[in-house]
Short mmCIF file of C-alpha atoms in Angstrom, two decimals:
data_model
loop_
_atom_site.label_atom_id
_atom_site.label_comp_id
_atom_site.label_asym_id
_atom_site.label_seq_id
_atom_site.Cartn_x
_atom_site.Cartn_y
_atom_site.Cartn_z
CA MET A 9 0.00 0.00 0.00
CA THR A 10 2.92 2.35 0.56
CA PHE A 11 3.78 2.17 -3.14
CA ALA A 12 0.33 3.24 -4.47
CA PRO A 13 1.06 7.00 -4.75
CA ARG A 14 4.18 6.30 -6.81
CA PHE A 15 2.24 3.98 -9.14
CA ARG A 16 -0.51 6.58 -9.51
CA ARG A 17 2.08 9.24 -10.51
CA GLN A 18 3.62 6.91 -13.11
CA ALA A 19 0.19 6.13 -14.56
CA ALA A 20 -0.61 9.84 -14.79
CA VAL A 21 2.66 10.50 -16.63
CA VAL A 22 1.85 7.73 -19.13
CA LEU A 23 -1.64 9.12 -19.73
CA ILE A 24 -0.31 12.65 -20.29
CA ALA A 25 2.31 11.40 -22.77
CA LEU A 26 -0.31 9.37 -24.62
CA ALA A 27 -2.65 12.36 -24.84
CA GLY A 28 0.18 14.49 -26.23
CA SER A 29 0.98 11.90 -28.87
CA LEU A 30 -2.65 11.71 -29.96
CA ALA A 31 -2.90 15.51 -30.19
CA LEU A 32 0.26 15.67 -32.29
CA ALA A 33 -1.03 12.94 -34.58
CA GLY A 34 -4.29 14.84 -34.99
CA CYS A 35 -2.42 18.00 -35.98
CA GLN A 36 -0.38 16.11 -38.53
CA GLN A 37 -3.46 14.49 -40.03
CA ASN A 38 -5.21 17.85 -40.36
CA ALA A 39 -2.22 19.62 -41.92
CA PRO A 40 -2.86 20.78 -45.52
CA ILE A 41 -1.39 18.62 -48.28
CA ALA A 42 0.40 20.43 -51.08
CA THR A 43 -1.27 19.80 -54.42
CA GLU A 44 -0.81 21.09 -57.92
CA PRO A 45 -3.07 24.07 -58.63
CA THR A 46 -6.02 23.43 -60.93
CA SER A 47 -7.71 25.77 -63.33
CA GLN A 48 -11.16 24.82 -62.01
CA GLY A 49 -12.66 27.86 -60.37
CA SER A 50 -9.42 29.82 -60.69
CA THR A 51 -9.59 33.51 -61.49
CA VAL A 52 -5.88 33.82 -62.20
CA SER A 53 -4.35 32.57 -65.43
CA THR A 54 -1.03 30.78 -65.01
CA SER A 55 -0.83 29.71 -68.65
CA GLU A 56 2.00 30.86 -70.87
CA PHE A 57 -0.61 31.78 -73.49
CA SER A 58 -2.65 34.97 -73.81
CA THR A 59 -6.38 35.18 -73.26
CA LEU A 60 -8.74 37.34 -75.30
CA ASP A 61 -11.23 38.45 -72.68
CA ALA A 62 -11.13 42.12 -71.59
CA ALA A 63 -8.42 41.46 -68.99
CA GLY A 64 -6.33 39.46 -71.45
CA VAL A 65 -6.50 42.15 -74.13
CA GLU A 66 -5.43 44.77 -71.59
CA GLN A 67 -2.52 42.55 -70.57
CA ILE A 68 -1.41 42.29 -74.21
CA ARG A 69 -1.60 46.07 -74.57
CA ALA A 70 0.39 46.63 -71.38
CA SER A 71 3.05 43.96 -71.88
CA LYS A 72 3.33 44.36 -75.68
CA THR A 73 3.46 40.58 -75.85
CA ALA A 74 0.90 38.12 -77.21
CA ARG A 75 1.27 34.34 -77.43
CA LEU A 76 -1.59 32.40 -79.00
CA ASP A 77 -1.96 28.63 -78.85
CA MET A 78 -3.00 27.10 -82.19
CA SER A 79 -1.01 23.92 -81.65
CA SER A 80 -4.24 21.93 -82.04
CA GLY A 81 -4.72 23.47 -85.49
CA GLN A 82 -7.25 26.05 -84.37
CA LEU A 83 -7.87 28.81 -81.82
CA ARG A 84 -11.01 27.98 -79.83
CA LYS A 85 -13.01 30.73 -78.14
CA ALA A 86 -13.37 28.79 -74.90
CA ASP A 87 -9.59 28.33 -74.62
CA VAL A 88 -8.95 32.10 -74.69
CA ARG A 89 -11.94 33.09 -72.51
CA ALA A 90 -13.86 34.65 -75.38
CA THR A 91 -17.64 34.53 -75.23
CA GLY A 92 -19.48 32.27 -77.65
CA ASP A 93 -21.06 35.21 -79.47
CA SER A 94 -17.78 37.11 -79.77
CA ALA A 95 -17.04 38.70 -83.14
CA GLY A 96 -13.35 38.81 -82.25
CA PRO A 97 -11.33 41.64 -80.69
CA GLU A 98 -8.99 43.98 -82.54
CA ILE A 99 -5.86 45.06 -80.68
CA ASN A 100 -4.30 48.29 -81.94
CA THR A 101 -1.19 49.73 -80.27
CA SER A 102 -0.10 52.11 -83.04
CA ASP A 103 0.09 54.90 -80.45
CA SER A 104 2.24 52.98 -77.97
CA GLY A 105 4.57 50.59 -79.80
CA LYS A 106 4.60 47.16 -81.39
CA ILE A 107 3.49 43.85 -79.93
CA ALA A 108 5.77 40.81 -80.05
CA LEU A 109 3.31 38.25 -81.42
CA THR A 110 3.85 34.49 -81.40
CA ILE A 111 1.36 31.98 -82.77
CA VAL A 112 2.18 28.39 -81.88
CA GLY A 113 1.13 26.02 -84.65
CA PRO A 114 1.13 22.20 -84.81
CA ASN A 115 4.58 22.12 -86.47
CA GLY A 116 6.23 25.42 -85.62
CA GLU A 117 5.79 29.03 -84.61
CA ILE A 118 4.77 32.17 -86.48
CA ARG A 119 6.31 35.38 -85.17
CA GLY A 120 5.99 39.05 -85.95
CA GLU A 121 6.38 42.56 -84.55
CA THR A 122 3.07 44.31 -85.12
CA ASP A 123 0.91 47.14 -83.82
CA ARG A 124 -2.35 45.66 -85.04
CA ILE A 125 -3.89 42.24 -84.45
CA ARG A 126 -7.35 41.17 -85.55
CA LEU A 127 -9.13 38.02 -84.37
CA ASN A 128 -11.81 37.14 -86.90
CA THR A 129 -14.85 34.96 -86.20
CA THR A 130 -18.65 34.92 -86.16
CA SER A 131 -21.18 34.24 -83.43
CA ALA A 132 -21.91 30.89 -85.06
CA ARG A 133 -18.31 29.63 -84.76
CA THR A 134 -16.69 28.12 -81.69
CA ASP A 135 -13.23 29.09 -82.95
CA PHE A 136 -11.55 31.98 -84.76
CA SER A 137 -11.54 31.72 -88.53
CA GLU A 138 -8.38 33.81 -88.87
CA VAL A 139 -5.74 35.75 -87.00
CA THR A 140 -4.60 38.80 -88.96
CA TYR A 141 -1.65 41.03 -88.19
CA PHE A 142 0.39 43.69 -90.01
CA LEU A 143 4.10 43.80 -90.83
CA THR A 144 5.77 46.99 -92.05
CA ALA A 145 9.06 48.00 -93.66
CA ASP A 146 10.47 51.44 -94.39
CA SER A 147 12.51 50.44 -97.44
CA MET A 148 12.15 48.28 -100.52
CA ASP A 149 15.00 46.02 -99.43
CA GLY A 150 13.48 45.64 -95.99
CA PHE A 151 10.14 44.75 -97.55
CA PHE A 152 11.68 42.15 -99.84
CA SER A 153 13.49 40.69 -96.81
CA LEU A 154 10.18 40.23 -94.98
CA VAL A 155 8.71 38.48 -98.02
CA ARG A 156 11.67 36.08 -98.23
CA ASP A 157 11.43 35.40 -94.49
CA GLY A 158 7.87 34.20 -95.10
CA VAL A 159 9.13 31.84 -97.79
CA GLN A 160 11.84 30.40 -95.57
CA LEU A 161 9.91 30.18 -92.30
CA TYR A 162 6.38 29.29 -93.36
CA GLY A 163 6.68 27.64 -96.78
CA ILE A 164 5.15 30.48 -98.84
CA ASP A 165 5.73 29.70 -102.52
CA SER A 166 9.25 30.82 -103.45
CA GLY A 167 8.63 31.11 -107.19
CA ASP A 168 5.56 33.28 -106.64
CA ALA A 169 7.45 35.53 -104.24
CA GLU A 170 10.51 35.96 -106.47
CA ARG A 171 8.41 36.75 -109.54
CA TRP A 172 6.66 39.48 -107.61
CA ILE A 173 9.97 40.88 -106.30
CA THR A 174 11.43 40.94 -109.82
CA SER A 175 8.37 42.74 -111.16
CA VAL A 176 8.38 45.44 -108.48
CA SER A 177 12.15 45.89 -108.64
CA ALA A 178 11.80 46.82 -112.31
CA ASP A 179 9.54 49.74 -111.37
CA PRO A 180 10.18 50.93 -107.78
CA THR A 181 7.50 53.63 -108.10
CA ALA A 182 4.80 51.07 -108.90
CA LYS A 183 1.78 50.29 -106.78
CA SER A 184 0.97 46.63 -106.26
CA ASP A 185 -1.60 44.72 -104.20
CA TYR A 186 -0.73 41.04 -104.46
CA SER A 187 -1.53 37.90 -102.44
CA LEU A 188 1.22 35.29 -102.41
CA THR A 189 0.48 31.56 -102.47
CA SER A 190 0.04 30.51 -98.84
CA GLY A 191 2.54 28.44 -96.87
CA THR A 192 1.59 25.55 -94.57
CA ASP A 193 4.91 24.44 -93.05
CA THR A 194 3.78 25.31 -89.50
CA GLY A 195 0.60 23.27 -89.85
CA LEU A 196 -1.41 26.48 -90.27
CA GLY A 197 -2.16 28.47 -93.42
CA VAL A 198 0.03 31.59 -93.65
CA ASN A 199 -0.85 34.06 -96.39
CA TYR A 200 1.08 37.25 -97.18
CA ASP A 201 -1.10 39.96 -98.67
CA LEU A 202 1.41 42.47 -100.09
CA ARG A 203 0.45 46.15 -100.16
CA PHE A 204 3.28 47.96 -101.93
CA ASP A 205 3.21 51.62 -102.96
CA GLY A 206 6.49 53.08 -104.21
CA ALA A 207 5.20 56.59 -103.49
CA LYS A 208 4.98 55.85 -99.77
CA LYS A 209 7.73 55.43 -97.22
CA THR A 210 6.13 52.56 -95.29
CA GLN A 211 5.16 49.34 -97.03
CA VAL A 212 2.70 46.86 -95.51
CA ILE A 213 2.20 43.10 -95.45
CA ILE A 214 -1.12 41.87 -94.09
CA VAL A 215 -0.50 38.40 -92.68
CA HIS A 216 -3.48 36.04 -92.52
CA VAL A 217 -3.09 32.95 -90.32
CA SER A 218 -5.86 30.40 -90.76
CA PRO A 219 -6.62 27.08 -89.02
CA ALA A 220 -5.25 23.83 -90.33
CA ALA A 221 -7.22 22.43 -93.25
#
């Protein structure tokens, strides 16, 4: 009987230690588990690609960078947060500098420095029928260089391009509106619509990028 108090103290110590262990285990079980973020319900875009809702267009204007994902062969409205009845935004930064535009196709990328991008569609389409942007050059040689870049990078018909260059070179004051045979090397259709006017300083190429056939 003289040992009972000591046994009671030992039992109390064991119970306290056990309670502490259970509390610690409970804390560990309730601790949050790190998971990869999901896009479901997210209001923040972590994608490397641009969106075309109001916030996305403003981001393009501010950053002067646009990257569009057409690696599937098309640019779907839902993928860029455009409404189903959208007619397509036009982004014009002629008063603030050029946008570095990249369009990722199934087999390569299309790049350009431009101050005007059009996204063409209709309310009946779930995708954009065409992405249009403008390239400019301040000299004939610079213009011809842009045309030859299109041949090399996108598969625009070389013979067609060189015949046009030869024709314009023979009369530098000429005015010519000419559409080159499209290239498809990136998996998208790339058409160069040449707007040359020898009387003007700045020459323009309207580039039309269309979904894969």
